[in-house]
PDB file of C-alpha atoms in Angstrom:
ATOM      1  CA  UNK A 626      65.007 -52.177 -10.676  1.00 88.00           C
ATOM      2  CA  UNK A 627      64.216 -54.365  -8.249  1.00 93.00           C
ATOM      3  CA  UNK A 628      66.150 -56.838  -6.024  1.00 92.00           C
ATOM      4  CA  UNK A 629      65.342 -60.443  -4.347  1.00 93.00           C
ATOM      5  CA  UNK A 630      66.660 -61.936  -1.383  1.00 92.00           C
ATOM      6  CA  UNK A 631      65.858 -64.278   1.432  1.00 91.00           C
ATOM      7  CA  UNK A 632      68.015 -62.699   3.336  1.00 89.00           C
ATOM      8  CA  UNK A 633      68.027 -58.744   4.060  1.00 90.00           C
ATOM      9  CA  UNK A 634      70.711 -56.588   1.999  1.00 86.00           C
ATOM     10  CA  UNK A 635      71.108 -53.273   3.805  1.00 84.00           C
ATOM     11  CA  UNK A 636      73.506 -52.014   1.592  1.00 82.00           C
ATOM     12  CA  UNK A 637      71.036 -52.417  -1.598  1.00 83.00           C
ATOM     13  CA  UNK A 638      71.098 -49.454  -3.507  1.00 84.00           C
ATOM     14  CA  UNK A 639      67.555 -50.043  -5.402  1.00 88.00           C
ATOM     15  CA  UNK A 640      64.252 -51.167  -4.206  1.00 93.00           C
ATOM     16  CA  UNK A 641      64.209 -54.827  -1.844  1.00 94.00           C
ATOM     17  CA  UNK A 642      62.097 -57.009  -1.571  1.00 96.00           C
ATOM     18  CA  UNK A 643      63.262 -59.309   0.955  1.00 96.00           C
ATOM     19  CA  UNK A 644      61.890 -63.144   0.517  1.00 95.00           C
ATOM     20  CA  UNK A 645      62.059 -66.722  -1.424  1.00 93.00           C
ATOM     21  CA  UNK A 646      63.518 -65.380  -5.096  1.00 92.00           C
ATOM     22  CA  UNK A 647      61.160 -67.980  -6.611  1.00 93.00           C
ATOM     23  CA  UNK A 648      57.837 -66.908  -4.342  1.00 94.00           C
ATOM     24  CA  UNK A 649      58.461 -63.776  -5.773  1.00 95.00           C
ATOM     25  CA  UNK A 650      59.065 -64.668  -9.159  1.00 94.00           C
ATOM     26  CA  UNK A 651      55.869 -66.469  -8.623  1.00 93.00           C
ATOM     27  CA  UNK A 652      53.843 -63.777  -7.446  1.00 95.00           C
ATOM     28  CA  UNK A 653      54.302 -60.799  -9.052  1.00 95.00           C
ATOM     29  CA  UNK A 654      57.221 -61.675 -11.657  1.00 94.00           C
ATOM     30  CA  UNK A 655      54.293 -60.807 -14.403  1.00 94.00           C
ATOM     31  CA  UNK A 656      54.882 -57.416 -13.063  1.00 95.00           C
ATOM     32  CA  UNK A 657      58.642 -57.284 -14.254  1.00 95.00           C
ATOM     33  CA  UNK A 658      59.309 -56.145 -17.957  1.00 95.00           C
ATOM     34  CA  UNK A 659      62.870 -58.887 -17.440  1.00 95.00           C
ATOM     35  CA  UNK A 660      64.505 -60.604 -15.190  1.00 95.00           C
ATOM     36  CA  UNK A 661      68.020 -60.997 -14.128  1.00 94.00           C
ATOM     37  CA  UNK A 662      68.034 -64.046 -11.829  1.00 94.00           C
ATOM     38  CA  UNK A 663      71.482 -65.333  -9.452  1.00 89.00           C
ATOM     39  CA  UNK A 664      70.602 -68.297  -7.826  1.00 86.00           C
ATOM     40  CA  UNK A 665      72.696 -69.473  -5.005  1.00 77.00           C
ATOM     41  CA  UNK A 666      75.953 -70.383  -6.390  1.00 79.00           C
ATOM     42  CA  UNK A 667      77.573 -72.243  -3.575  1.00 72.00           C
ATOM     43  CA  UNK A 668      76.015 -75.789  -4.613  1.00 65.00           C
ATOM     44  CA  UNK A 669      78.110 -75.412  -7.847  1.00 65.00           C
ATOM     45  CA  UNK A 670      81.225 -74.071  -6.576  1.00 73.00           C
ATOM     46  CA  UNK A 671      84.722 -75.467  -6.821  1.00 65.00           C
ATOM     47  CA  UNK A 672      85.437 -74.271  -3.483  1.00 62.00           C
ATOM     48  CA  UNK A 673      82.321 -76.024  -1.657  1.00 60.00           C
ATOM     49  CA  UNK A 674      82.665 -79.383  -3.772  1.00 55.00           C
ATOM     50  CA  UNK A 675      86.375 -79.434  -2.561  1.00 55.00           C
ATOM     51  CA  UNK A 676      84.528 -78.864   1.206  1.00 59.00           C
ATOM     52  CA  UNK A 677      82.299 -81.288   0.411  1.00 63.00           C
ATOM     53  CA  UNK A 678      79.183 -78.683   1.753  1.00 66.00           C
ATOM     54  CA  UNK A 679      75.467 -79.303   1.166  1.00 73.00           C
ATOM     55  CA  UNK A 680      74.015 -75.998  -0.538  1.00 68.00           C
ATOM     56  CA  UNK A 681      71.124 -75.295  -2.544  1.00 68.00           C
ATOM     57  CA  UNK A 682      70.991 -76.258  -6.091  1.00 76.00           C
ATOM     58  CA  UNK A 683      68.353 -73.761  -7.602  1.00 85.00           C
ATOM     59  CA  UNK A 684      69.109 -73.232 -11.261  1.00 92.00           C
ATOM     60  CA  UNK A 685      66.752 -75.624 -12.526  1.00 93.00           C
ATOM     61  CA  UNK A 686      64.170 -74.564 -10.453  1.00 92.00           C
ATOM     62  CA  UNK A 687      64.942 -70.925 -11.014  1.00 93.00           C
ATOM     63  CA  UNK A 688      64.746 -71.301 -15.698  1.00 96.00           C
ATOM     64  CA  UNK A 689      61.517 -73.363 -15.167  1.00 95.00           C
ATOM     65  CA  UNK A 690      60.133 -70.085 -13.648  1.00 94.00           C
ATOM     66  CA  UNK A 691      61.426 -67.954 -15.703  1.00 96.00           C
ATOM     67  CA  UNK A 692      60.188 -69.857 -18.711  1.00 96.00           C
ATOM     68  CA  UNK A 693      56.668 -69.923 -16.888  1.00 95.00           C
ATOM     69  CA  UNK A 694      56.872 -66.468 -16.419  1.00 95.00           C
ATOM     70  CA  UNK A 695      57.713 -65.630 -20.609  1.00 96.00           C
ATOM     71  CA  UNK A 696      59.908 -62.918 -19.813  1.00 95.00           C
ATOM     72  CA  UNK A 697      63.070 -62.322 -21.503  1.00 97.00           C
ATOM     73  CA  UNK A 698      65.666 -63.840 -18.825  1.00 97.00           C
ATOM     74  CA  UNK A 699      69.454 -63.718 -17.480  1.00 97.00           C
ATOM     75  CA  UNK A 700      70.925 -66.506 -14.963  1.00 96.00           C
ATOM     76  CA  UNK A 701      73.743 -66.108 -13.473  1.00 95.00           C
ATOM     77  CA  UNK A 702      76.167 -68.629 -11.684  1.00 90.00           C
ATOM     78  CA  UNK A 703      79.716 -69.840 -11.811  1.00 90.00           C
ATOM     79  CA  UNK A 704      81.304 -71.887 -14.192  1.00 91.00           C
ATOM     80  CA  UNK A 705      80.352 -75.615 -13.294  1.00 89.00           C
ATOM     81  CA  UNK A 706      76.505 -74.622 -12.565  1.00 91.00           C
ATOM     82  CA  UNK A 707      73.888 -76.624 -14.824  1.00 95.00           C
ATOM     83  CA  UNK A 708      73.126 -73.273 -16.979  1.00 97.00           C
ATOM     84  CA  UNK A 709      72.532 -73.944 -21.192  1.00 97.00           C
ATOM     85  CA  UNK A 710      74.521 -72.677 -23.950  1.00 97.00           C
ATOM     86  CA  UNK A 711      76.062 -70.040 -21.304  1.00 97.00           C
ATOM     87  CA  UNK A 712      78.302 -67.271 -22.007  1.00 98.00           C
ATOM     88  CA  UNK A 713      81.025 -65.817 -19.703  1.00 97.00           C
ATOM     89  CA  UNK A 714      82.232 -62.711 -18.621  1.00 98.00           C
ATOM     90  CA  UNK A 715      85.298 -62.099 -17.168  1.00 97.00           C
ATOM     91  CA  UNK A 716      86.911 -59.081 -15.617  1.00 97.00           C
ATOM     92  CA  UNK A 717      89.904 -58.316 -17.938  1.00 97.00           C
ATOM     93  CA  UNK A 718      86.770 -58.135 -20.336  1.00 98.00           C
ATOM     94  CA  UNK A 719      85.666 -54.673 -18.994  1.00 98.00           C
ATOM     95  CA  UNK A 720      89.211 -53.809 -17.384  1.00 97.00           C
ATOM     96  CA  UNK A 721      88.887 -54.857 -14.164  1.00 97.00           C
ATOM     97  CA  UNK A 722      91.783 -56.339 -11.916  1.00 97.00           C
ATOM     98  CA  UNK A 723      90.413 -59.439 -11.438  1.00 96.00           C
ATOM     99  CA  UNK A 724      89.215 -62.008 -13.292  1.00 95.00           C
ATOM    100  CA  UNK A 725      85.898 -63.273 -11.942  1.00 93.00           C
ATOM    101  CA  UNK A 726      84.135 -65.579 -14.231  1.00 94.00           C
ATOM    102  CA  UNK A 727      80.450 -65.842 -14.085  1.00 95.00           C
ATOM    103  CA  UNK A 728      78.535 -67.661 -16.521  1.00 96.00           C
ATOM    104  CA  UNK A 729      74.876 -66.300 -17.751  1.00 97.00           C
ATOM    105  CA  UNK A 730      72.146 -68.587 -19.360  1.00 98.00           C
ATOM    106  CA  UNK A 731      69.587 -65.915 -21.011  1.00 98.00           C
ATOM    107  CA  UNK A 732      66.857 -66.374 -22.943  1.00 97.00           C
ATOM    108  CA  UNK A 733      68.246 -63.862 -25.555  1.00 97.00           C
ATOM    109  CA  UNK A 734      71.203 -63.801 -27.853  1.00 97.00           C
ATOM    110  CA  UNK A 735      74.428 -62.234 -26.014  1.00 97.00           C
ATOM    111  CA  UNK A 736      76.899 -60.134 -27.171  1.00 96.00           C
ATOM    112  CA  UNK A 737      80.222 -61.040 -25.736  1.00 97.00           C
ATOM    113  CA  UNK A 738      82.958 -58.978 -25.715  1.00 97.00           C
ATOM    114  CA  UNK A 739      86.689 -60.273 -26.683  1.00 96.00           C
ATOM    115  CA  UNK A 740      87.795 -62.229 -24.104  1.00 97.00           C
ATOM    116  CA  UNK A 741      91.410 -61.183 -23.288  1.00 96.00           C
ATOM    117  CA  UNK A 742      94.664 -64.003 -22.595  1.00 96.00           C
ATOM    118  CA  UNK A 743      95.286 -63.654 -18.810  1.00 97.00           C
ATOM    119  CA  UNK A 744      98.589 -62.676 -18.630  1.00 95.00           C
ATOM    120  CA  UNK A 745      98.034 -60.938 -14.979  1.00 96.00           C
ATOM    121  CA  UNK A 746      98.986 -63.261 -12.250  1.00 95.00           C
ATOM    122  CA  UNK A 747      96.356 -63.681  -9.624  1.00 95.00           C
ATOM    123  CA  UNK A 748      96.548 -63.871  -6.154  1.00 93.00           C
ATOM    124  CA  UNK A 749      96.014 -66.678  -4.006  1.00 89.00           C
ATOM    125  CA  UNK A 750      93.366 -66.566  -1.683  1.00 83.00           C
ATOM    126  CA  UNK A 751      94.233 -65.256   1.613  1.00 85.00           C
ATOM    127  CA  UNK A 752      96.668 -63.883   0.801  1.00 91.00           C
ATOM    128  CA  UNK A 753      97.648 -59.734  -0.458  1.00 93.00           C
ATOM    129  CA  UNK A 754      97.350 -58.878  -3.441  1.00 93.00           C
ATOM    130  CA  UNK A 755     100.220 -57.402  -4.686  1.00 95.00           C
ATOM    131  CA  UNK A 756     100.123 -54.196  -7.287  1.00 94.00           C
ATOM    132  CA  UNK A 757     101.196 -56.509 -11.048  1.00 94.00           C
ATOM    133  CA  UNK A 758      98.477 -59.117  -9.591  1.00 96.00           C
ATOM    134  CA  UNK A 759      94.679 -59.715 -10.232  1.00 97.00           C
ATOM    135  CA  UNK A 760      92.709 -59.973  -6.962  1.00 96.00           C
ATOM    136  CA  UNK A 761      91.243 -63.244  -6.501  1.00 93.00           C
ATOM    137  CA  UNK A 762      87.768 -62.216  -4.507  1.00 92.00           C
ATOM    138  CA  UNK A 763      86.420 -65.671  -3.307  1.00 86.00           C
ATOM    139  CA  UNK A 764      86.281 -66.830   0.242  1.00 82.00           C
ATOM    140  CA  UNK A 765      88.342 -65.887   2.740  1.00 83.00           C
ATOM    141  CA  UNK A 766      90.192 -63.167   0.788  1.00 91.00           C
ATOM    142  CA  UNK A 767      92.119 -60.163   2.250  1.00 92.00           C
ATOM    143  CA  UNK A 768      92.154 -56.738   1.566  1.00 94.00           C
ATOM    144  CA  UNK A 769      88.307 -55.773   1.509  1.00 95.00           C
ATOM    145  CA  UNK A 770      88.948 -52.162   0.609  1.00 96.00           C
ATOM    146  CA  UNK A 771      91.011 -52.726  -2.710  1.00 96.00           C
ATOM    147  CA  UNK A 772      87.906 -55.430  -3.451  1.00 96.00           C
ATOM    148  CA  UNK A 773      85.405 -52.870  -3.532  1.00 96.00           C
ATOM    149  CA  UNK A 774      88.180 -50.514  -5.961  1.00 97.00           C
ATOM    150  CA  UNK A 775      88.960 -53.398  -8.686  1.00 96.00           C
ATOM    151  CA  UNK A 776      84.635 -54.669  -8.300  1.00 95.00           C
ATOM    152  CA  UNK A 777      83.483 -50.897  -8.541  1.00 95.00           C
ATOM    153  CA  UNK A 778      81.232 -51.518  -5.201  1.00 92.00           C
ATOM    154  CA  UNK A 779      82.314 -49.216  -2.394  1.00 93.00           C
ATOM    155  CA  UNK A 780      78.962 -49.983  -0.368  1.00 89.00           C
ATOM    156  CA  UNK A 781      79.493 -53.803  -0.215  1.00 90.00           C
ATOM    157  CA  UNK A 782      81.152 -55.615   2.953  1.00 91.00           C
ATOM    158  CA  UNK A 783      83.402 -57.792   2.700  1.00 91.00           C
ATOM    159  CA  UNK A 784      80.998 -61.013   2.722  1.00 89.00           C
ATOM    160  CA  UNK A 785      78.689 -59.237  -0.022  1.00 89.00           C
ATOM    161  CA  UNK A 786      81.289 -59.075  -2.415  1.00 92.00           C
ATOM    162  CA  UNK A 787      82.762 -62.707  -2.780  1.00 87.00           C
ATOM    163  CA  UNK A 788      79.447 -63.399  -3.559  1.00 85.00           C
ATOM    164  CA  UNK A 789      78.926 -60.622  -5.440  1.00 89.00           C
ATOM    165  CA  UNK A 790      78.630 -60.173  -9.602  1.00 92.00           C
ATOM    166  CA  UNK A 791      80.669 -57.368 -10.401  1.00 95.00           C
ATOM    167  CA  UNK A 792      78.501 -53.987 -11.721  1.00 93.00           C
ATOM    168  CA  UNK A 793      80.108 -53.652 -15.223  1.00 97.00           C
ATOM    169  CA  UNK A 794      78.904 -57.387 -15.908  1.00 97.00           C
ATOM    170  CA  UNK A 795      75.317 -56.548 -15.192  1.00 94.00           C
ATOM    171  CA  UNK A 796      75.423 -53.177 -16.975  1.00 94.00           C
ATOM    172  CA  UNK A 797      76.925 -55.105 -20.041  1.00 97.00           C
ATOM    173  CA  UNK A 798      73.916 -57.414 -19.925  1.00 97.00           C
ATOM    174  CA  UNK A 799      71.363 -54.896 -18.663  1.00 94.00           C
ATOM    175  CA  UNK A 800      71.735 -52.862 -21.789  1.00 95.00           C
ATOM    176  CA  UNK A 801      70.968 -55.750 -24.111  1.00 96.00           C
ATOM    177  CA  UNK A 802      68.398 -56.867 -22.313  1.00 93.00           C
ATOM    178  CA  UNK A 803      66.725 -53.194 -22.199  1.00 91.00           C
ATOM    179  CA  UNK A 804      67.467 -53.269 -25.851  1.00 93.00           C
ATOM    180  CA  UNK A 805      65.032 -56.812 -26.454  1.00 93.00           C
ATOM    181  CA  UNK A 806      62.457 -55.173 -24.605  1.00 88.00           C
TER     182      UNK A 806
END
């Protein structure tokens, strides 16, 4: 397992390779037996079009690789992002106290698991979340410790895991795609 980033993630628990995502797709991505791919998300974000930021809007770039490249393929943003015929995971899917959807594009057929009513009130962010609520981990959320409980990543700061996919999504996925290859 390998991991990409242009910028360095000290708290990586596999092998890093720290540069341009798509230089290294480029370069040795023929090395790879698949690849799980996150392009920036902030471009497609609720929270940034509401801010009206400029960010990076890689997905396009990032499946025209990947279909270069012929491996079999995840990508991974938020709802909104330009991804095809995506399925999403959500948190109460794998019993996790928050609700986190991420959508995946993949160039293989998904299994999704039952996708359970939200009956859980969530937290607003910046605020505490209280013990009967789901933790809403965007932004400029509080309570970093209880984060890394309900996301399963006790390494991560604080800024890693907004951004962050939570573990049991990629496991879910992993396994299938292990499974096509």
């Amino acid at each position: 397992m390998v991991g990409v980033d242009i910028n360095p993630q000290r708290h990586y628990p596999y092998t890093f390779i720290q540069g341009d995502a798509l230089a290294v797709l480029a370069e040795i991505g023929h090395e790879f037996d698949a690849v799980h791919a996150s392009p920036p998300c902030q471009g497609y974000s609720w929270t940034q079009r509401i801010q009206d930021n400029e960010h990076p809007k890689d997905v396009d770039d990032v499946r025209a690789e990947l279909i270069r490249l012929g491996k079999p393929y995840i990508i991974e943003n938020v709802p909104g992002a330009p991804l095809k015929d995506p399925v999403t995971l959500c948190g109460a899917m794998f019993g996790l106290r928050t609700y986190r959807h991420r959508e995946f594009e993949s160039s293989i057929k998904l299994e999704v698991p039952e996708h359970p009513e939200h009956v859980a009130r969530q937290n607003k962010m910046g605020r505490v979340c209280q013990p009967h609520e789901f933790m809403h981990i965007v932004g400029n959320f509080i309570g970093a410790e209880l984060a890394r409980e309900i996301m399963e990543c006790p390494w991560m700061s604080r800024r890693e895991l907004r951004e962050a996919i939570p573990p049991a999504y990629t496991r879910y996925l992993g396994r299938q795609l292990i499974g096509h290859v």
